[in-house]
PDB file of C-alpha atoms in Angstrom:
ATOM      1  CA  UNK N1445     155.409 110.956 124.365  1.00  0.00           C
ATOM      2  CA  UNK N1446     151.790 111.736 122.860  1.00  0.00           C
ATOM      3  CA  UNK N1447     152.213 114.244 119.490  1.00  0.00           C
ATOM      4  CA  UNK N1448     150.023 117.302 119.698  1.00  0.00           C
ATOM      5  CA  UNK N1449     148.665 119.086 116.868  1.00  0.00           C
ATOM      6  CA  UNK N1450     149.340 122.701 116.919  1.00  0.00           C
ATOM      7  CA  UNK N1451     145.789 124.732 117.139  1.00  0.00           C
ATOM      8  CA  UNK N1452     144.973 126.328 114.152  1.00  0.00           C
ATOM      9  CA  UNK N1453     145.200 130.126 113.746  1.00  0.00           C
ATOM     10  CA  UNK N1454     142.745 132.864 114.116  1.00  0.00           C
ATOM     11  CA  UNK N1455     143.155 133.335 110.127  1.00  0.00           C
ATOM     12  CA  UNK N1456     142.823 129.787 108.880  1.00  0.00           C
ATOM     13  CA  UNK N1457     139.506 129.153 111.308  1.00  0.00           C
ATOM     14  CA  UNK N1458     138.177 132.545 110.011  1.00  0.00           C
ATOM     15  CA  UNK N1459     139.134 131.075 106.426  1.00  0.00           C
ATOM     16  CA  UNK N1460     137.170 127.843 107.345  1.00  0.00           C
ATOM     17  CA  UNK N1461     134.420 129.702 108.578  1.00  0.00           C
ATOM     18  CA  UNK N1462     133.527 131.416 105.005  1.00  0.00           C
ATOM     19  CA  UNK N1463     134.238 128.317 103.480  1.00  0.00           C
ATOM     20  CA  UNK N1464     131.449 126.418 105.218  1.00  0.00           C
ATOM     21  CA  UNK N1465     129.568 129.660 105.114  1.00  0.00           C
ATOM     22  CA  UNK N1466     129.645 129.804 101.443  1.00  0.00           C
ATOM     23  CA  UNK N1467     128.991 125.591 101.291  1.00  0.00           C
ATOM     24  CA  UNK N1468     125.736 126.113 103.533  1.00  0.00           C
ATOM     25  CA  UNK N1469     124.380 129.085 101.209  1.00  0.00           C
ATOM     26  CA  UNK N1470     124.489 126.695  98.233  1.00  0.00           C
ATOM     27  CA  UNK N1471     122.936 124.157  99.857  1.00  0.00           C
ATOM     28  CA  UNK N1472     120.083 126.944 102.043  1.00  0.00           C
ATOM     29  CA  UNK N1473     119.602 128.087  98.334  1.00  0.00           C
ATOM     30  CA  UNK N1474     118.642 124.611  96.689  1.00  0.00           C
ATOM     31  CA  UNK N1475     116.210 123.791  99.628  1.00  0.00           C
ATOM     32  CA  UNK N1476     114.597 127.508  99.532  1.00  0.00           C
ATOM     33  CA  UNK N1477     113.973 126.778  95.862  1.00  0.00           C
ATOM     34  CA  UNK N1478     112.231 123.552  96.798  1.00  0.00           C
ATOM     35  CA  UNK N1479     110.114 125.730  99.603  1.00  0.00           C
ATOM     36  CA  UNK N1480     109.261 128.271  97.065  1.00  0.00           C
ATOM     37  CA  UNK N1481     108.165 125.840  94.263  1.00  0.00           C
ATOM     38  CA  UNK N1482     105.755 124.043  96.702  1.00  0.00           C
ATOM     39  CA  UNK N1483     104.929 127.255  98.402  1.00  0.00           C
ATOM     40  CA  UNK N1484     103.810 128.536  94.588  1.00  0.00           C
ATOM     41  CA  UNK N1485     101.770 125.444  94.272  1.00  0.00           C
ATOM     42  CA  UNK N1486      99.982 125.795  97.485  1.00  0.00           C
ATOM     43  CA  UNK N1487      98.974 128.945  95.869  1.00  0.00           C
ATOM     44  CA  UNK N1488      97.059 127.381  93.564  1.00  0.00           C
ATOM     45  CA  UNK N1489      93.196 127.749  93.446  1.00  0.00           C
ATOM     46  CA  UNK N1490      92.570 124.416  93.939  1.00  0.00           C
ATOM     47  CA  UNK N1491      94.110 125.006  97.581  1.00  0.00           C
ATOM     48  CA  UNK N1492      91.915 127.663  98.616  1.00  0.00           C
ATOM     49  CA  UNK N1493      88.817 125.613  97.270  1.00  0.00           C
ATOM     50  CA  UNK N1494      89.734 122.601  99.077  1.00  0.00           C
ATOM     51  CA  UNK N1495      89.499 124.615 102.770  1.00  0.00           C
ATOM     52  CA  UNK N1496      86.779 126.085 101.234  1.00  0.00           C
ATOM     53  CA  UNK N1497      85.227 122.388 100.865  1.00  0.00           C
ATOM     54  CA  UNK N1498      86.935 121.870 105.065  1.00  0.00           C
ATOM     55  CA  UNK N1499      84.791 124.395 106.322  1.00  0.00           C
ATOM     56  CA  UNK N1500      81.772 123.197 104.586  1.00  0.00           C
ATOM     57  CA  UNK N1501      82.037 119.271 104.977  1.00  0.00           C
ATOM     58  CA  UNK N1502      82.275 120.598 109.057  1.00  0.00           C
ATOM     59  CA  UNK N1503      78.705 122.858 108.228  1.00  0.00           C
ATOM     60  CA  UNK N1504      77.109 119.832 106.955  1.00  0.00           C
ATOM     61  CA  UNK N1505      77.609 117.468 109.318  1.00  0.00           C
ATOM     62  CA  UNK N1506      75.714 119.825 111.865  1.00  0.00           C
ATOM     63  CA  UNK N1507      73.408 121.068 109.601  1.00  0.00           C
ATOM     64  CA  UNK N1508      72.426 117.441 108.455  1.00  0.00           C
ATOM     65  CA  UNK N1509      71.840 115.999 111.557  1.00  0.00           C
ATOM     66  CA  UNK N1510      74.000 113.495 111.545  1.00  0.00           C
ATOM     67  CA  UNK N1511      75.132 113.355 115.273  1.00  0.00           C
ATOM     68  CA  UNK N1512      71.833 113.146 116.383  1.00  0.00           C
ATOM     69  CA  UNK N1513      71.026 110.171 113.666  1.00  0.00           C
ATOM     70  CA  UNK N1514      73.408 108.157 114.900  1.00  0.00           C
ATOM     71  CA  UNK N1515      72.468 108.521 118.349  1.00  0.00           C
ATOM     72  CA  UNK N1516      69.553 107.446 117.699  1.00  0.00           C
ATOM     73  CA  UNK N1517      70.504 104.568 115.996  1.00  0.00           C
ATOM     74  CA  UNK N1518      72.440 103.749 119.178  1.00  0.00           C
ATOM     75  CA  UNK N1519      69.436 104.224 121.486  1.00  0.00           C
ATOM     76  CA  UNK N1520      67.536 101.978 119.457  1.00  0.00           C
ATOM     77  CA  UNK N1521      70.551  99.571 118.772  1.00  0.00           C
ATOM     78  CA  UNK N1522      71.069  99.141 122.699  1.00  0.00           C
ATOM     79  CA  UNK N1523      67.506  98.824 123.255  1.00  0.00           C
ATOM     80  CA  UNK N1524      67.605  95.743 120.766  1.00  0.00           C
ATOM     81  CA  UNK N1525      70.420  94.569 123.490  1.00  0.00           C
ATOM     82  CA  UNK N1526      73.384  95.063 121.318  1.00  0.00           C
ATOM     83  CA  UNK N1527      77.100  94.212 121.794  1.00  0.00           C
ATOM     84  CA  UNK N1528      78.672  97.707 122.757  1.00  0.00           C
ATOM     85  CA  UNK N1529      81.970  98.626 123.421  1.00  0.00           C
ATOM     86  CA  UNK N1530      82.944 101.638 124.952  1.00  0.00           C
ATOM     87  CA  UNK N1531      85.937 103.080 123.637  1.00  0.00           C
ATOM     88  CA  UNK N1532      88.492 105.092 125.967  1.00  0.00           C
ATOM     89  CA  UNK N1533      89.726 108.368 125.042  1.00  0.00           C
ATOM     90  CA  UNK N1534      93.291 109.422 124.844  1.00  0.00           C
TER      91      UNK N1534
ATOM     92  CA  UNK C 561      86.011  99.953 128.919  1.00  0.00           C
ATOM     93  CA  UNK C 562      88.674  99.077 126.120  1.00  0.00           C
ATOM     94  CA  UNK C 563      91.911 101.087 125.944  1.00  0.00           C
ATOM     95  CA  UNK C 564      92.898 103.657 123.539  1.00  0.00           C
ATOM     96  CA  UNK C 565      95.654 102.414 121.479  1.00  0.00           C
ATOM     97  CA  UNK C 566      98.278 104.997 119.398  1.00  0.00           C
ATOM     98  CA  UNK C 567      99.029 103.916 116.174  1.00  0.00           C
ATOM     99  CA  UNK C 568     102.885 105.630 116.693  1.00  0.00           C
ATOM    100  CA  UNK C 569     102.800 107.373 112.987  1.00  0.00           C
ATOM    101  CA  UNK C 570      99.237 109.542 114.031  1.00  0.00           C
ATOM    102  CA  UNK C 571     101.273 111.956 115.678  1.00  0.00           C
ATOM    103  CA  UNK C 572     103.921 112.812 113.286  1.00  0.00           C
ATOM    104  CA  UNK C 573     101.440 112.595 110.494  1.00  0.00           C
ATOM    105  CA  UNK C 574      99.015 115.031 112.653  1.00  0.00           C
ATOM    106  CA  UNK C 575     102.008 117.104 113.021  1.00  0.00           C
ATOM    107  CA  UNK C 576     103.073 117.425 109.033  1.00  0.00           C
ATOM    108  CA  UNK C 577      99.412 118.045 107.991  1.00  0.00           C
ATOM    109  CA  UNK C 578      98.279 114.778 107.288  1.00  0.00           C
ATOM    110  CA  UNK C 579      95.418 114.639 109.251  1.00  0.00           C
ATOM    111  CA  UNK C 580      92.617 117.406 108.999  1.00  0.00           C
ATOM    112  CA  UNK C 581      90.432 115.817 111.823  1.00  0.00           C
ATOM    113  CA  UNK C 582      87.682 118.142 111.273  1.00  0.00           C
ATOM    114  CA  UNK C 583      87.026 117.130 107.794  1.00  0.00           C
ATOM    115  CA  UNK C 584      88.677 114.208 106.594  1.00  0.00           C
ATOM    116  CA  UNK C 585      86.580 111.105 105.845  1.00  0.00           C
ATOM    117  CA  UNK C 586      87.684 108.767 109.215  1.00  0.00           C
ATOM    118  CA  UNK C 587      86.939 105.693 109.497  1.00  0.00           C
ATOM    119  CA  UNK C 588      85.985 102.432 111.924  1.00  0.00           C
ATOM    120  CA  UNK C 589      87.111  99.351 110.543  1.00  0.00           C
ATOM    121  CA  UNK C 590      87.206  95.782 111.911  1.00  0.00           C
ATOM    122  CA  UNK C 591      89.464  93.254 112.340  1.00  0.00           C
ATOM    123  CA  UNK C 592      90.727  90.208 113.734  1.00  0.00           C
ATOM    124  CA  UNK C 593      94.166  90.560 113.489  1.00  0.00           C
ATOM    125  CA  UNK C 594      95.915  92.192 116.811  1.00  0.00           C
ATOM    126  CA  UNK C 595      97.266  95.416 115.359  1.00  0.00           C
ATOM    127  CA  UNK C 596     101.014  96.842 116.729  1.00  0.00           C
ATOM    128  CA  UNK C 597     101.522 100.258 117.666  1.00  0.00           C
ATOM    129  CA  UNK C 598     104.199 100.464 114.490  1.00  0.00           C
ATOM    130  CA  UNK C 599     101.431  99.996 111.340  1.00  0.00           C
ATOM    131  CA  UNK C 600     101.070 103.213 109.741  1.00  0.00           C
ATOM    132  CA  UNK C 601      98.490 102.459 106.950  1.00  0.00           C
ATOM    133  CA  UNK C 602      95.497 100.830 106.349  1.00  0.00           C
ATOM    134  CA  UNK C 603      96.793  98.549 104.216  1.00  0.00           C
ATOM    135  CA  UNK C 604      98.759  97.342 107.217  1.00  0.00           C
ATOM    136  CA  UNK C 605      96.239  95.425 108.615  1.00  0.00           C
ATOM    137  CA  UNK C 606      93.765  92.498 107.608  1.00  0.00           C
ATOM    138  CA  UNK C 607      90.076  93.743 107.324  1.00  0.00           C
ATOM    139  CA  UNK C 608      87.208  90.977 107.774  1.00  0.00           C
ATOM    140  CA  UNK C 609      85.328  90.382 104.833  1.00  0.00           C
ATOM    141  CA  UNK C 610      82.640  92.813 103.266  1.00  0.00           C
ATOM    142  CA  UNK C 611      79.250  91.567 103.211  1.00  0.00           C
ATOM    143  CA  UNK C 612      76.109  91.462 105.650  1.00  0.00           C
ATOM    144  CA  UNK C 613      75.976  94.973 106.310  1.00  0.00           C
ATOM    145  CA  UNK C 614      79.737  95.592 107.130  1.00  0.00           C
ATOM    146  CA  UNK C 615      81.505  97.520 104.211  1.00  0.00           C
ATOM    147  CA  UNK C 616      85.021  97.152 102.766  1.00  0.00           C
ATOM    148  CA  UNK C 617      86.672 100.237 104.830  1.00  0.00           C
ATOM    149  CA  UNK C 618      84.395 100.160 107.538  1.00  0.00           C
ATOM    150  CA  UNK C 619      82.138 103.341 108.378  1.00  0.00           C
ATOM    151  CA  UNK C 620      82.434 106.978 108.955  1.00  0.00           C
ATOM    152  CA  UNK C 621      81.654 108.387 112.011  1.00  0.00           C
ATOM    153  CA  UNK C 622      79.998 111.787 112.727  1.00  0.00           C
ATOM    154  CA  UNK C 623      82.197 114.261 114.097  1.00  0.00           C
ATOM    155  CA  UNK C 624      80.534 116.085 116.952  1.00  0.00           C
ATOM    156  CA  UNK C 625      82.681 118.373 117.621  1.00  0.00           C
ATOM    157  CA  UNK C 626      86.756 119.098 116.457  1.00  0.00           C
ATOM    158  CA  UNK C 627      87.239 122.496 118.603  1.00  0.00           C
ATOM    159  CA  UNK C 628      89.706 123.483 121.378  1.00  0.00           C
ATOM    160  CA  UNK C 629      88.481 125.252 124.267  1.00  0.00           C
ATOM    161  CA  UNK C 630      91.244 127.076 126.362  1.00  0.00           C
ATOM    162  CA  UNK C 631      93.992 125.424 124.477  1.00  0.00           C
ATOM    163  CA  UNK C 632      93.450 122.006 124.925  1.00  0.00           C
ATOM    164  CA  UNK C 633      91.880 120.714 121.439  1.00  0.00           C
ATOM    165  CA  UNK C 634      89.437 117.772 121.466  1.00  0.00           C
ATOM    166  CA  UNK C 635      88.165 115.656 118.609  1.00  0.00           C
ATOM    167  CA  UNK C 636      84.694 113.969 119.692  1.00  0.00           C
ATOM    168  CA  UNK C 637      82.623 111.140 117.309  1.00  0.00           C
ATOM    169  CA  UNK C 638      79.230 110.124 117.345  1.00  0.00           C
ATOM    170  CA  UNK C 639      78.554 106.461 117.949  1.00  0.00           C
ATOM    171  CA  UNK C 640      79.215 103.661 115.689  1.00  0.00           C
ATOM    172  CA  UNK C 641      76.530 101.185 115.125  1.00  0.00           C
ATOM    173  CA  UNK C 642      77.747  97.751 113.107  1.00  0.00           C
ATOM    174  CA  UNK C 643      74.207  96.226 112.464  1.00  0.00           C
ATOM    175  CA  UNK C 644      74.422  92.393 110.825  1.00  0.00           C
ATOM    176  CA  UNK C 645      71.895  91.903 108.097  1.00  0.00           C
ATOM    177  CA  UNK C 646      71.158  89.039 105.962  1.00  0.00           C
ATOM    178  CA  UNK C 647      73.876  86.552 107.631  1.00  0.00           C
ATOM    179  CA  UNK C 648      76.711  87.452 109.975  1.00  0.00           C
ATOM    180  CA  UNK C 649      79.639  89.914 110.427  1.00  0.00           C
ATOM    181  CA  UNK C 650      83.071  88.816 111.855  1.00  0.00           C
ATOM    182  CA  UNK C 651      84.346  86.994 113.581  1.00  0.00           C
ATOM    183  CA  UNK C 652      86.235  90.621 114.691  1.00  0.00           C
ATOM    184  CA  UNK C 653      88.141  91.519 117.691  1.00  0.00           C
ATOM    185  CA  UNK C 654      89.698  94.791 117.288  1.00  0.00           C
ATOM    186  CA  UNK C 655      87.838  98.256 116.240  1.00  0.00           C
ATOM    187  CA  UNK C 656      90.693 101.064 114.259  1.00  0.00           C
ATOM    188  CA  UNK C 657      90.200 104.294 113.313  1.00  0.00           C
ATOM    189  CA  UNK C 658      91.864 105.616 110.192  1.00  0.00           C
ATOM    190  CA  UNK C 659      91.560 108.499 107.956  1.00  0.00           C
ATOM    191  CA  UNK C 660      90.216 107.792 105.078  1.00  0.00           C
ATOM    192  CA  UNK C 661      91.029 110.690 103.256  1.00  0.00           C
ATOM    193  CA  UNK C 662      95.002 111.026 102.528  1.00  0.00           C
ATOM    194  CA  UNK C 663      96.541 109.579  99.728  1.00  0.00           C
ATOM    195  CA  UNK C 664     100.142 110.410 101.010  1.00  0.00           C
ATOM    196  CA  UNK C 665     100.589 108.563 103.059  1.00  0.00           C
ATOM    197  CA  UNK C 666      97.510 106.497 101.963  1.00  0.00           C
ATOM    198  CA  UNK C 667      94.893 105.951 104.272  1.00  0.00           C
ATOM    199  CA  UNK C 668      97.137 106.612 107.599  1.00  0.00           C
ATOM    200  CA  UNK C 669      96.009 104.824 110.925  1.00  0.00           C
ATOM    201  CA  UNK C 670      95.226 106.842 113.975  1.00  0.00           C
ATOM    202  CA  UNK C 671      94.218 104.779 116.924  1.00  0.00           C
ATOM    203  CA  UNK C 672      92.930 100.444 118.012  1.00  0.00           C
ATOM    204  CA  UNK C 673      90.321  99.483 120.749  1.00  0.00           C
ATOM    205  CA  UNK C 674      90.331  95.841 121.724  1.00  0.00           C
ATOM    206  CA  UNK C 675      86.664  94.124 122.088  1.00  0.00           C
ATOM    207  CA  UNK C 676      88.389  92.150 124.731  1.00  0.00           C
ATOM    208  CA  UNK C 677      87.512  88.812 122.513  1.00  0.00           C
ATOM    209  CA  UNK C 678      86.427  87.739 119.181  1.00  0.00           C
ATOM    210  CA  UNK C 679      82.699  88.498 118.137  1.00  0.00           C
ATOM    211  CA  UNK C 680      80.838  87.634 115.620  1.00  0.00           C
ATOM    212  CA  UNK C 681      77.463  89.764 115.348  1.00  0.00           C
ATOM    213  CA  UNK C 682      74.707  87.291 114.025  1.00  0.00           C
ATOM    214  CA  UNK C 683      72.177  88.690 111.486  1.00  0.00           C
ATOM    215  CA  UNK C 684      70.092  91.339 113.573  1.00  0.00           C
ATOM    216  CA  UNK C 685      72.636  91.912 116.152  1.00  0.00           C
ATOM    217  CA  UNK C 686      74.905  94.947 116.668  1.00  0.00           C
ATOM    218  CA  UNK C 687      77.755  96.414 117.648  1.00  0.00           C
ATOM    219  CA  UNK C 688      77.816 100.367 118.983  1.00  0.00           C
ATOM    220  CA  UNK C 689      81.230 101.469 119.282  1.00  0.00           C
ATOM    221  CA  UNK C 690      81.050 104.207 122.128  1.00  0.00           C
ATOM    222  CA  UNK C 691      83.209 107.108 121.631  1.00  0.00           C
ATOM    223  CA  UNK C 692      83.302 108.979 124.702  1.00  0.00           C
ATOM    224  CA  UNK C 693      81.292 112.066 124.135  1.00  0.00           C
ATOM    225  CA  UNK C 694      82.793 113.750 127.435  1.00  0.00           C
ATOM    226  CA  UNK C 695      86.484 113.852 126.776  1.00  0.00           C
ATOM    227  CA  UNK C 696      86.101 112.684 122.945  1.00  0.00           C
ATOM    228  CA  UNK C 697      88.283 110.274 121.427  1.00  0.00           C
ATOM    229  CA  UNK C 698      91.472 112.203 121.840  1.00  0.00           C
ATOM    230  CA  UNK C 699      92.832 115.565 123.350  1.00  0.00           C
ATOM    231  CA  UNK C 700      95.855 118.074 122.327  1.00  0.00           C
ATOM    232  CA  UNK C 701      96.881 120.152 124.887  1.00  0.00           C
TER     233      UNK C 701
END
């Protein structure tokens, strides 16, 4: 005949409910402080001139030109009768 | 017209801020080794040799355009043109984009064409890689 294991009371699963409760607090807490300390860093000047440097590498490119250099260089490239290989998008 | 290839790392790197694909420095490079959807880095792979108008890292294309438009985001690139000077480039089979710009993880891959064959571009020859200006080289939606 199989044993069976009695079901634990309401008490001792509320008791193991704070327990694990209190367990996952500690451990929330040390992550949070790992969040906040890069969060704090992100802070940092250094951040805010970096997107500042973003937004103005994506200015230059159209204020440079650039797009319409290289097709040209293409035109003239294909005109020379180039290899080409046309790459499919995803 | 050669198949877009996922590197399988590009989209969890896209997704924990690796990649910003409007201004990092990305990259075509050459090779002649077939690459496999699991390399993750640069370093992963076996560039051909500098030299002849092909430099170590390959070259940085134009970004047209990196813009959504009714939720569906699209990254478009200008043409690359590989132009041999002075003696020959290759042999090369496969063309890989990277990003150029991360150093954690350092210089993470994003996606392979196959030429279909090896080439070897002779001094005054070329090769334009043509990134489709339409749908650009990849969506988001």
């Amino acid at each position: 005949m199989a044993k069976t294991t009695p079901l634990p009371s309401d008490d001792e699963l509320r008791a193991r409910l704070a327990e694990l409760q209190g367990q996952r607090a500690v451990k929330a807490g040390k992550v949070q402080a790992l969040r906040d300390e890069r969060d704090a860093l992100l802070a940092d000047p250094i951040f805010a001139r970096e997107r500042e440097l973003a937004r103005a590498i994506r200015q230059a490119v159209a204020d440079e030109g650039l797009v319409e250099l290289d097709a040209e260089i293409g035109k003239i490239a294909r005109a020379l009768g180039s290899y080409r290989m046309t790459a499919e998008s995803a | 017209m050669a198949t877009y290839n996922k590197f399988q790392a590009f989209v969890e790197n896209l997704a924990e801020k690796v990649h910003d694909l409007g201004a990092d420095s990305l990259k075509v490079m050459l090779t002649n080794s077939a690459p496999v959807a699991t390399n993750a880095l640069l370093g992963d792979l076996t560039e051909i040799a500098a030299g002849n108008g092909y430099t170590a890292g390959g070259t940085a294309p134009s970004i047209s355009s990196s813009a959504q438009t009714t939720g569906t985001y699209k990254l478009v690139l200008a043409d690359v043109t590989f132009t041999a000077a002075g003696g020959s480039i290759g042999p090369f089979r496969y063309i890989v984009l990277y990003n150029d710009t991360p150093a954690s993880p350092l210089n993470p891959l994003i996606a392979w064409w196959d030429y279909g064959s090896a080439l070897t571009l002779a001094a005054g020859e070329s090769l334009t890689v043509d990134f489709d200006a339409t749908n650009g080289v990849l969506q988001l939606a």
